[in-house]
């Protein structure tokens, strides 16, 4: 795998994708399918920072590929994977990210703060 060569976000999402595929396969089927893990790895790597439509497109292609390799209907696999990733993206960005962001990132809106120059190119936020 090319994990050490990937940028930070892609490295993280690739490991999440591979781990999720391995875990779900083990939970549902009692075994880990290496093809699914590899597809999950690269799907995670390619979807990093792509937004909703990029995530849905890459997941649809990955689902179609996985279905084809298993001898199932690639159209069905692609549509289900694309739609499920869109739902998951919406849930993750609205129901999970926003509430957790206030807890994990309390200073996030720092760019909206008023800043005062203290000299020599240094500034600090107004209290």
Coordinates of C-alpha atoms in Angstrom, one line a residue:
X1 CA 0.0 0.0 0.0
X2 CA 1.1 3.6 -0.5
X3 CA 0.0 4.8 2.9
X4 CA 3.3 6.6 3.8
X5 CA 3.2 8.5 0.5
X6 CA -0.4 9.8 0.8
X7 CA -1.1 13.3 2.1
X8 CA -2.5 13.5 5.7
X9 CA -6.2 13.5 5.0
X10 CA -6.0 10.8 2.3
X11 CA -3.8 8.6 4.6
X12 CA -6.4 8.9 7.3
X13 CA -9.5 8.3 5.2
X14 CA -7.8 5.3 3.4
X15 CA -7.2 3.6 6.8
X16 CA -10.7 4.3 7.9
X17 CA -12.1 2.9 4.6
X18 CA -9.9 -0.3 4.8
X19 CA -10.7 -0.7 8.5
X20 CA -14.4 -0.2 8.0
X21 CA -14.5 -2.7 5.2
X22 CA -12.6 -5.3 7.2
X23 CA -14.8 -4.8 10.3
X24 CA -18.1 -4.9 8.4
X25 CA -17.0 -8.0 6.4
X26 CA -16.0 -9.7 9.6
X27 CA -19.2 -8.8 11.4
X28 CA -21.6 -9.7 8.6
X29 CA -19.8 -12.7 6.9
X30 CA -17.4 -13.8 9.5
X31 CA -14.5 -13.3 7.1
X32 CA -12.5 -10.5 5.6
X33 CA -12.5 -10.2 1.8
X34 CA -9.1 -8.7 0.8
X35 CA -10.6 -7.2 -2.4
X36 CA -13.1 -5.3 -0.3
X37 CA -10.4 -4.1 2.0
X38 CA -8.2 -2.9 -0.9
X39 CA -11.1 -1.2 -2.6
X40 CA -12.1 0.5 0.7
X41 CA -8.5 1.7 1.2
X42 CA -8.3 3.3 -2.2
X43 CA -11.9 4.6 -2.0
X44 CA -11.0 6.3 1.2
X45 CA -7.8 7.8 -0.3
X46 CA -9.6 9.1 -3.3
X47 CA -12.5 10.6 -1.5
X48 CA -10.5 12.8 0.9
X49 CA -11.6 16.4 0.5
X50 CA -13.8 15.7 -2.6
X51 CA -17.1 16.9 -1.0
X52 CA -20.5 15.3 -1.5
X53 CA -20.5 14.6 -5.2
X54 CA -16.9 13.4 -5.3
X55 CA -17.5 11.1 -2.4
X56 CA -20.7 9.7 -4.1
X57 CA -19.0 9.3 -7.4
X58 CA -15.9 7.5 -6.1
X59 CA -18.0 5.2 -3.9
X60 CA -20.3 4.4 -6.8
X61 CA -17.4 3.4 -8.9
X62 CA -15.9 1.4 -6.0
X63 CA -19.3 -0.4 -5.4
X64 CA -19.6 -1.2 -9.0
X65 CA -16.1 -2.6 -9.1
X66 CA -16.6 -4.7 -6.0
X67 CA -19.9 -6.1 -7.3
X68 CA -18.2 -6.9 -10.7
X69 CA -15.4 -8.8 -9.0
X70 CA -17.9 -10.8 -6.9
X71 CA -20.0 -11.7 -10.0
X72 CA -22.9 -9.5 -8.8
X73 CA -24.7 -6.8 -10.8
X74 CA -22.3 -3.8 -11.0
X75 CA -25.1 -1.3 -11.6
X76 CA -26.9 -2.3 -8.5
X77 CA -23.7 -2.2 -6.4
X78 CA -22.7 1.2 -7.8
X79 CA -26.1 2.8 -7.2
X80 CA -26.4 1.4 -3.6
X81 CA -22.8 2.4 -2.7
X82 CA -23.2 5.9 -4.2
X83 CA -26.6 6.5 -2.5
X84 CA -25.4 5.1 0.8
X85 CA -22.3 7.3 0.8
X86 CA -24.4 10.4 0.1
X87 CA -26.6 9.6 3.1
X88 CA -23.5 8.9 5.2
X89 CA -21.9 12.1 4.1
X90 CA -25.0 14.1 5.0
X91 CA -25.3 12.4 8.4
X92 CA -21.6 12.9 9.1
X93 CA -21.4 16.5 8.1
X94 CA -24.7 17.6 9.8
X95 CA -25.5 15.4 12.7
X96 CA -22.0 14.4 13.8
X97 CA -19.6 17.1 12.7
X98 CA -21.4 20.2 13.8
X99 CA -22.2 19.1 17.4
X100 CA -18.7 17.6 17.9
X101 CA -17.0 20.6 16.3
X102 CA -18.2 22.9 19.2
X103 CA -16.7 20.5 21.7
X104 CA -13.5 19.5 19.9
X105 CA -12.8 22.9 18.2
X106 CA -14.1 25.6 20.5
X107 CA -11.8 28.3 19.0
X108 CA -12.7 27.4 15.3
X109 CA -14.2 30.8 14.3
X110 CA -10.9 32.5 15.1
X111 CA -10.8 34.0 11.6
X112 CA -13.9 36.0 12.5
X113 CA -12.4 37.5 15.6
X114 CA -11.2 41.1 15.8
X115 CA -7.5 41.4 15.9
X116 CA -5.3 44.2 17.3
X117 CA -1.7 44.8 16.2
X118 CA 0.8 44.7 19.0
X119 CA 3.8 45.7 16.9
X120 CA 6.5 43.9 14.8
X121 CA 3.9 42.1 12.7
X122 CA 2.4 40.3 15.8
X123 CA -1.3 40.5 16.5
X124 CA -3.6 39.1 19.2
X125 CA -7.4 38.7 19.4
X126 CA -9.4 41.4 21.2
X127 CA -10.8 40.2 24.5

